[in-house]
XYZ file of C-alpha atoms in Angstrom:
454
model
C -0.922 27.283 -46.412
C -2.559 24.292 -44.713
C -3.254 24.132 -41.462
C -2.339 21.574 -38.732
C -5.162 20.508 -35.960
C -4.370 22.098 -32.905
C -5.344 21.000 -29.343
C -4.692 24.404 -27.559
C -7.566 25.486 -28.753
C -11.345 24.523 -28.042
C -11.807 24.087 -31.294
C -10.159 24.518 -34.919
C -12.775 26.766 -36.227
C -15.482 28.280 -35.078
C -17.843 30.058 -37.376
C -20.011 32.700 -36.788
C -22.996 32.074 -39.115
C -24.691 29.216 -40.763
C -25.867 30.418 -44.095
C -24.399 28.672 -47.375
C -21.153 29.843 -47.064
C -20.774 29.393 -43.101
C -22.396 25.855 -43.208
C -19.963 25.031 -46.491
C -17.231 26.364 -44.880
C -17.785 24.202 -41.730
C -18.570 21.069 -43.390
C -15.529 20.660 -45.841
C -13.395 21.739 -42.638
C -14.284 19.445 -40.886
C -14.338 16.534 -43.811
C -10.296 17.697 -43.762
C -9.927 16.521 -39.883
C -10.597 19.942 -38.345
C -12.423 20.334 -34.688
C -15.182 22.678 -35.690
C -18.176 24.623 -34.259
C -20.828 27.088 -35.947
C -22.828 29.384 -33.768
C -26.253 30.939 -35.829
C -28.687 33.098 -33.615
C -31.775 32.610 -36.362
C -32.096 29.505 -38.002
C -29.091 27.336 -39.818
C -29.541 27.752 -43.782
C -29.112 31.561 -43.745
C -30.683 34.165 -46.098
C -30.732 32.244 -49.107
C -32.315 28.834 -47.526
C -34.750 30.751 -45.098
C -35.505 34.098 -46.898
C -34.349 34.449 -50.158
C -33.640 32.593 -53.341
C -34.889 29.232 -52.519
C -38.079 30.639 -50.656
C -38.268 33.329 -53.341
C -38.009 31.169 -56.147
C -40.893 28.799 -55.749
C -43.308 32.271 -55.135
C -41.682 32.559 -58.790
C -43.143 29.456 -59.646
C -46.633 30.002 -58.057
C -46.781 33.340 -59.775
C -46.019 31.693 -63.179
C -49.320 29.628 -63.283
C -51.336 33.089 -63.429
C -50.014 33.053 -67.459
C -50.020 29.169 -67.725
C -53.615 29.060 -66.714
C -54.692 31.466 -69.202
C -52.342 30.563 -72.185
C -53.189 26.996 -71.780
C -56.713 27.437 -73.450
C -55.082 27.928 -76.934
C -53.419 24.975 -76.570
C -56.931 23.032 -75.845
C -56.952 22.850 -72.197
C -60.493 23.533 -70.702
C -60.246 24.951 -67.530
C -62.916 25.488 -64.451
C -63.161 29.154 -62.072
C -59.573 30.242 -61.137
C -59.169 30.676 -57.945
C -55.534 31.446 -55.842
C -54.675 31.077 -52.250
C -51.983 32.882 -50.883
C -52.413 31.270 -47.762
C -51.691 27.666 -49.210
C -48.645 28.568 -51.278
C -47.267 30.597 -48.363
C -47.346 27.722 -46.025
C -46.818 25.269 -48.277
C -43.526 27.268 -49.000
C -42.422 28.253 -45.683
C -43.336 23.992 -44.490
C -40.297 23.058 -47.398
C -38.102 26.149 -45.968
C -38.628 23.940 -42.152
C -37.795 20.877 -44.382
C -34.278 22.400 -45.956
C -33.522 23.997 -42.290
C -33.329 20.653 -40.827
C -31.158 19.535 -43.830
C -28.671 21.546 -43.402
C -28.688 20.559 -40.047
C -28.493 17.607 -40.516
C -25.532 17.772 -43.022
C -23.116 19.808 -40.178
C -24.135 16.833 -37.392
C -22.812 14.182 -39.627
C -19.721 16.048 -39.935
C -19.950 16.067 -36.415
C -19.853 19.806 -36.207
C -20.734 21.228 -32.961
C -23.605 23.760 -33.531
C -24.961 26.746 -30.962
C -28.224 28.037 -31.824
C -27.148 31.752 -30.294
C -25.369 34.791 -31.127
C -21.355 34.869 -30.970
C -19.147 37.333 -30.129
C -15.619 37.870 -31.063
C -14.383 38.658 -27.354
C -10.266 37.804 -27.458
C -7.609 37.267 -29.284
C -9.165 33.597 -30.133
C -11.681 33.875 -28.240
C -15.598 33.688 -28.590
C -18.287 34.163 -26.511
C -21.875 33.080 -27.362
C -24.988 34.853 -26.000
C -25.362 32.288 -23.179
C -21.911 33.245 -21.270
C -20.127 30.428 -22.504
C -16.512 30.839 -23.797
C -14.818 29.249 -26.562
C -11.432 29.398 -28.209
C -10.375 28.550 -31.978
C -7.546 28.890 -33.880
C -9.363 30.448 -36.846
C -12.061 32.445 -36.776
C -14.762 32.734 -39.723
C -17.199 35.062 -39.797
C -20.308 34.772 -42.479
C -23.014 36.044 -40.636
C -24.100 37.725 -44.050
C -26.335 41.380 -44.956
C -29.972 42.291 -44.180
C -32.254 44.344 -46.268
C -30.830 48.034 -46.295
C -34.108 50.379 -44.166
C -33.878 53.590 -46.139
C -34.321 56.145 -43.601
C -37.673 58.745 -44.402
C -40.712 59.439 -41.864
C -42.723 56.213 -41.038
C -39.986 53.963 -42.577
C -40.539 51.753 -39.743
C -44.177 50.730 -41.442
C -42.559 49.412 -44.555
C -41.554 45.732 -44.883
C -38.867 44.428 -46.366
C -38.075 41.223 -48.624
C -37.888 38.894 -45.570
C -41.138 39.623 -44.351
C -42.919 39.349 -47.791
C -42.502 35.439 -46.975
C -45.030 36.043 -43.871
C -47.553 38.070 -44.894
C -51.392 37.464 -43.846
C -52.900 38.541 -47.188
C -51.807 39.967 -50.217
C -51.876 44.172 -50.564
C -54.409 44.917 -53.261
C -51.995 47.823 -53.811
C -48.223 48.086 -52.834
C -45.101 50.498 -53.444
C -41.691 48.586 -53.998
C -39.072 50.883 -53.488
C -36.003 50.236 -55.430
C -34.381 49.455 -59.249
C -32.279 45.899 -58.693
C -33.053 42.750 -58.734
C -35.441 42.126 -55.127
C -37.591 44.706 -56.607
C -38.190 43.691 -60.125
C -38.471 39.813 -59.096
C -41.398 40.965 -56.175
C -42.952 43.182 -58.330
C -43.526 40.484 -60.727
C -44.818 38.101 -58.162
C -47.042 40.302 -56.742
C -48.298 41.467 -59.907
C -49.201 37.606 -61.551
C -50.910 37.427 -58.067
C -53.211 40.193 -59.068
C -51.823 42.947 -57.074
C -51.521 46.641 -58.328
C -47.791 46.779 -58.045
C -45.866 50.394 -58.085
C -42.257 50.669 -58.653
C -40.211 53.403 -56.958
C -37.006 54.135 -57.996
C -34.430 56.990 -56.918
C -32.052 56.879 -59.988
C -33.475 56.758 -63.435
C -33.077 52.698 -64.580
C -33.404 49.607 -63.785
C -30.823 46.414 -62.780
C -27.935 49.383 -63.813
C -25.555 46.484 -63.694
C -27.464 44.613 -66.460
C -26.986 45.146 -70.146
C -28.893 48.060 -71.453
C -30.946 46.174 -74.146
C -31.911 43.438 -71.842
C -33.310 46.062 -69.258
C -34.599 48.068 -71.389
C -36.930 44.896 -72.283
C -37.804 44.423 -68.963
C -38.895 47.654 -68.310
C -41.312 47.442 -71.865
C -42.606 43.614 -70.380
C -43.512 45.087 -67.378
C -45.148 47.893 -67.960
C -47.588 45.943 -70.541
C -47.955 43.562 -67.812
C -49.599 46.434 -65.740
C -47.106 47.182 -63.549
C -46.172 51.022 -62.848
C -42.675 52.783 -62.857
C -41.488 55.677 -61.116
C -38.014 56.940 -61.698
C -36.158 60.017 -59.880
C -38.237 60.013 -56.698
C -37.302 59.768 -52.937
C -39.998 58.786 -50.157
C -41.008 61.611 -48.220
C -43.038 59.852 -45.711
C -45.140 57.025 -44.647
C -48.519 57.406 -42.584
C -50.666 54.644 -41.372
C -54.233 55.022 -42.316
C -57.326 55.073 -39.687
C -59.286 52.177 -41.910
C -55.697 50.230 -42.769
C -53.302 50.712 -44.869
C -50.971 53.639 -45.330
C -50.695 57.114 -46.550
C -47.512 57.288 -48.690
C -45.807 60.918 -49.867
C -43.548 60.821 -52.526
C -40.867 64.088 -53.591
C -42.473 64.302 -57.043
C -46.424 63.639 -56.565
C -49.222 64.094 -54.142
C -49.924 61.847 -51.401
C -51.538 58.079 -51.974
C -52.739 55.590 -50.591
C -51.207 51.971 -50.472
C -52.456 48.597 -48.814
C -48.391 47.903 -48.576
C -44.806 49.129 -48.737
C -41.569 47.370 -49.336
C -38.001 48.606 -49.760
C -35.770 46.675 -51.754
C -32.957 48.679 -51.866
C -29.617 46.940 -51.581
C -28.482 45.205 -48.690
C -25.745 45.752 -45.753
C -23.061 43.255 -44.504
C -24.376 41.770 -40.802
C -20.787 42.903 -39.144
C -22.645 44.917 -36.014
C -22.015 43.442 -32.730
C -19.625 40.756 -33.749
C -16.489 42.610 -31.772
C -14.641 43.132 -35.001
C -12.974 46.789 -33.622
C -11.917 44.702 -30.467
C -10.450 41.904 -32.835
C -9.044 44.790 -34.900
C -10.248 43.841 -38.007
C -10.644 45.837 -40.666
C -14.123 47.269 -42.045
C -15.298 49.091 -44.936
C -17.099 52.442 -45.855
C -20.043 49.603 -46.134
C -19.372 48.046 -43.263
C -18.361 45.354 -45.467
C -15.548 42.654 -43.626
C -12.646 43.467 -45.744
C -10.426 40.520 -47.089
C -7.328 39.633 -49.173
C -7.790 37.202 -52.384
C -7.640 33.805 -49.754
C -10.874 35.390 -47.704
C -8.398 36.446 -44.934
C -8.801 39.907 -42.796
C -5.746 42.211 -41.364
C -6.168 39.786 -38.489
C -3.912 36.640 -39.289
C -6.742 34.139 -37.649
C -9.383 35.559 -38.689
C -11.658 35.296 -41.935
C -14.726 36.143 -43.702
C -16.928 34.702 -46.611
C -19.885 35.618 -48.609
C -22.019 38.400 -48.396
C -20.272 40.405 -45.577
C -17.505 40.502 -47.431
C -19.780 42.370 -50.142
C -17.769 41.403 -52.836
C -20.558 39.355 -54.606
C -23.717 39.099 -53.047
C -24.579 36.047 -54.373
C -25.095 32.275 -52.758
C -22.837 30.214 -55.325
C -19.781 32.378 -54.608
C -19.898 32.584 -50.788
C -20.154 28.381 -51.280
C -17.281 29.068 -53.097
C -15.959 31.235 -51.104
C -16.762 28.768 -48.455
C -15.021 26.061 -50.306
C -12.105 27.485 -51.224
C -11.129 28.668 -47.442
C -11.697 25.126 -46.081
C -9.424 23.644 -48.595
C -6.751 26.724 -48.394
C -6.764 26.261 -44.478
C -7.164 22.765 -43.427
C -6.696 20.931 -47.014
C -3.484 19.416 -47.784
C -3.244 20.809 -51.389
C -1.746 24.283 -52.417
C -3.832 27.408 -51.577
C -7.145 28.063 -53.574
C -8.749 31.841 -53.845
C -11.981 32.438 -56.251
C -12.182 33.821 -59.445
C -14.765 36.402 -58.893
C -14.601 38.001 -62.715
C -17.204 36.315 -65.577
C -19.705 35.285 -62.953
C -23.025 34.440 -64.039
C -25.927 35.525 -62.502
C -30.407 36.053 -62.932
C -32.893 37.950 -62.568
C -36.011 35.926 -61.778
C -38.305 38.597 -63.374
C -41.203 37.773 -65.687
C -40.016 36.910 -67.885
C -36.763 36.361 -66.033
C -33.518 37.961 -67.593
C -29.341 35.910 -67.420
C -26.346 37.113 -67.531
C -22.846 36.045 -67.941
C -19.164 38.758 -68.595
C -18.933 42.358 -69.645
C -22.290 44.664 -70.730
C -21.458 46.282 -74.539
C -21.075 49.293 -73.202
C -17.557 47.804 -70.385
C -16.787 46.055 -73.692
C -16.568 48.898 -75.796
C -14.566 51.010 -72.580
C -12.425 48.399 -72.020
C -11.744 46.499 -75.514
C -12.413 49.319 -78.208
C -13.375 47.520 -80.894
C -16.361 44.403 -80.072
C -18.806 42.561 -81.901
C -22.183 42.785 -80.912
C -25.198 39.979 -82.413
C -28.631 39.878 -81.833
C -31.459 37.524 -81.636
C -35.170 39.399 -81.374
C -37.888 36.724 -80.995
C -41.212 35.360 -80.189
C -41.218 32.707 -78.184
C -43.458 29.706 -80.318
C -45.329 29.059 -76.940
C -46.516 32.753 -76.925
C -47.242 32.929 -80.581
C -49.579 30.225 -80.075
C -51.067 31.247 -76.837
C -51.259 34.706 -78.747
C -49.037 36.389 -75.800
C -47.134 39.021 -77.707
C -43.706 38.956 -75.566
C -40.209 39.011 -77.532
C -37.423 37.446 -76.230
C -34.009 38.773 -76.712
C -30.419 37.347 -76.702
C -27.574 39.385 -76.884
C -24.115 38.181 -77.457
C -20.735 40.350 -77.507
C -17.295 39.442 -78.684
C -14.106 41.216 -78.952
C -13.416 42.716 -82.011
C -10.228 41.539 -82.648
C -10.495 37.592 -82.227
C -14.330 36.693 -81.704
C -13.727 35.300 -77.897
C -17.012 35.550 -76.773
C -16.965 38.531 -73.186
C -20.814 38.643 -72.949
C -23.895 36.825 -73.019
C -27.256 38.749 -72.485
C -30.716 37.454 -72.358
C -34.443 38.039 -71.494
C -36.771 34.865 -71.768
C -38.498 32.289 -70.330
C -36.195 29.546 -68.723
C -33.167 32.149 -69.519
C -30.778 31.283 -66.637
C -31.293 27.469 -67.312
C -30.165 28.512 -70.757
C -27.550 30.580 -69.443
C -25.782 28.021 -66.944
C -24.112 25.921 -69.968
C -23.272 29.292 -72.231
C -21.767 30.811 -68.922
C -19.225 27.956 -69.063
C -18.167 28.897 -72.753
C -17.773 32.018 -72.251
C -15.739 31.325 -69.048
C -13.628 29.267 -70.795
C -12.704 31.819 -73.652
C -14.515 29.928 -76.558
C -15.169 32.024 -79.862
C -18.427 32.946 -82.018
C -17.106 30.438 -84.470
C -17.184 27.827 -81.856
C -20.592 28.776 -80.734
C -21.268 28.621 -84.820
C -19.930 25.017 -85.152
C -21.878 23.686 -82.841
C -25.775 22.210 -84.355
C -28.788 24.225 -82.908
C -30.700 21.827 -81.281
C -34.636 22.511 -82.743
C -37.163 23.577 -81.896
C -35.571 25.998 -78.722
C -35.326 28.624 -77.751
C -31.582 28.171 -76.356
C -30.647 27.027 -80.563
C -31.001 31.082 -80.971
C -27.208 30.702 -79.001
C -25.856 29.102 -82.023
C -27.870 30.736 -85.186
C -26.945 34.856 -84.013
C -26.054 36.598 -87.513
C-alpha cells in the first residue's frame, strides 16, 4: 500500500491544516522521502497548541496556586499578601504559544515541507487552489482541518465567547455563566473559580461528563459545588442582551433574567469542513459535517485522506497524532498498512481536581460483559489531611467477573492524569487484578491505591 513519489504532480502530498495531526503526517511523510506541502490559514500548531490543550493546561497550573498558597501555611510557610494578576499569566501563556508555533514551523521547515500560510481548497481531482489564487497539484491530499467550538442558536448568542476567546480576555469577569457539561466547560469553570470569579455552569441535560463513570463525575460535582461553583441542569438559553453599564442580561428557560459579566459557550466542537471543496471533490461527509473515513483514514475518494477532529472519531490531540503517523507510514512507508486502534483510549479532564479514565465505565461493562467486579478506593490524600482540606479522592477499578481482566480504571484525584498514563498501558495490555495485586506498592503515594484496592 506504500506509495512511490511521483513527479507528475507538484507534490506527493498536500496537507490542509497544520494542527497536531497534519504536522505529524507531513513531517513523517517527508521523512519517508515524499515531497510535501502544507497549508494553514491561521497559525501553525492548530487548536491544541494555539487555543486548546497547551495554553489551557498552563491556566490550570496557574489556578492551582490559589489553593497551594492557602494550604502551604499548614506546612509552615508564611506568605505576605496574595495578589493575582491575570494579565501577567495571560501574556506569559500567549508568549509560550508563540514559542511553540515557532517550534512547529521549524520542525516542518527542517523536513523540507513547503508551508503556505493561507487557506486552501480542493478545486480539481488532484488540484488545490490557495487563497492567493495559486494552484498546485498533489498525488495525495490529506485534510486535517480540525474542529471549531459549537455556538448554540439563541437570541444574542453572538455576545457570548467560546473557549478560543477565553485566552485573550482583557480582564477576568466577576461573574461568568458557562454553557455546557463536557470537559471544556468543567475545566474553565475550575480555572475561573480559582481566579476568584463567580462561576455558574448551565447545562441543557441532567448530568456532567456523560462519557465518564458515574461515581467519578458525581464526585466532581460534589467537590466543585463545595468550591463554590453553581450548577443548573435541564435549562436552555433564551437570550443574551448587552447591558448599558457593561455585562449582559441573560434569560434562561427555568429562571428570571439575571446579569453576568461574561457568557461562555462550551457545548462541543464541529468539524471544519465548510469551504474545502469537498462536495466538488465527491468526498462523503456525515450529519455533523465530519469527513467519513475507513480504518486507514481514507475517504471514499482514493487519493483523499483525513485525520484528527475533522473526522469526529475521537477528538483528542494524541489520537490525531497517531492517525497522522499511521497515514504517513501507510501511504509513504515501506511496511504494511497501519491502522489506529481507537479502543481503550485514556483521557483526562483537567478540572479541580482532575479526572482520568481508561476503558469501560461500570455501566458499559455490565451491559457488555454481564458479570463484573468493582473495586473502590475512597480516600483523603495525605496533603489534604495536613492542609485541613476536606476533599476526598476516588479510584475505581472495573474487572471482568469471569477472568479478572481489568476493563476500566477511573480516578478523580490530584495528578490523576499523571498516574493514569502508566495504568492505561496495563489495561490496554489486558492485565488482571491479580497482576496489580502482585505489584509492590510505592509508599506513601496516591498511586499505590491502584495495587491495594480490595
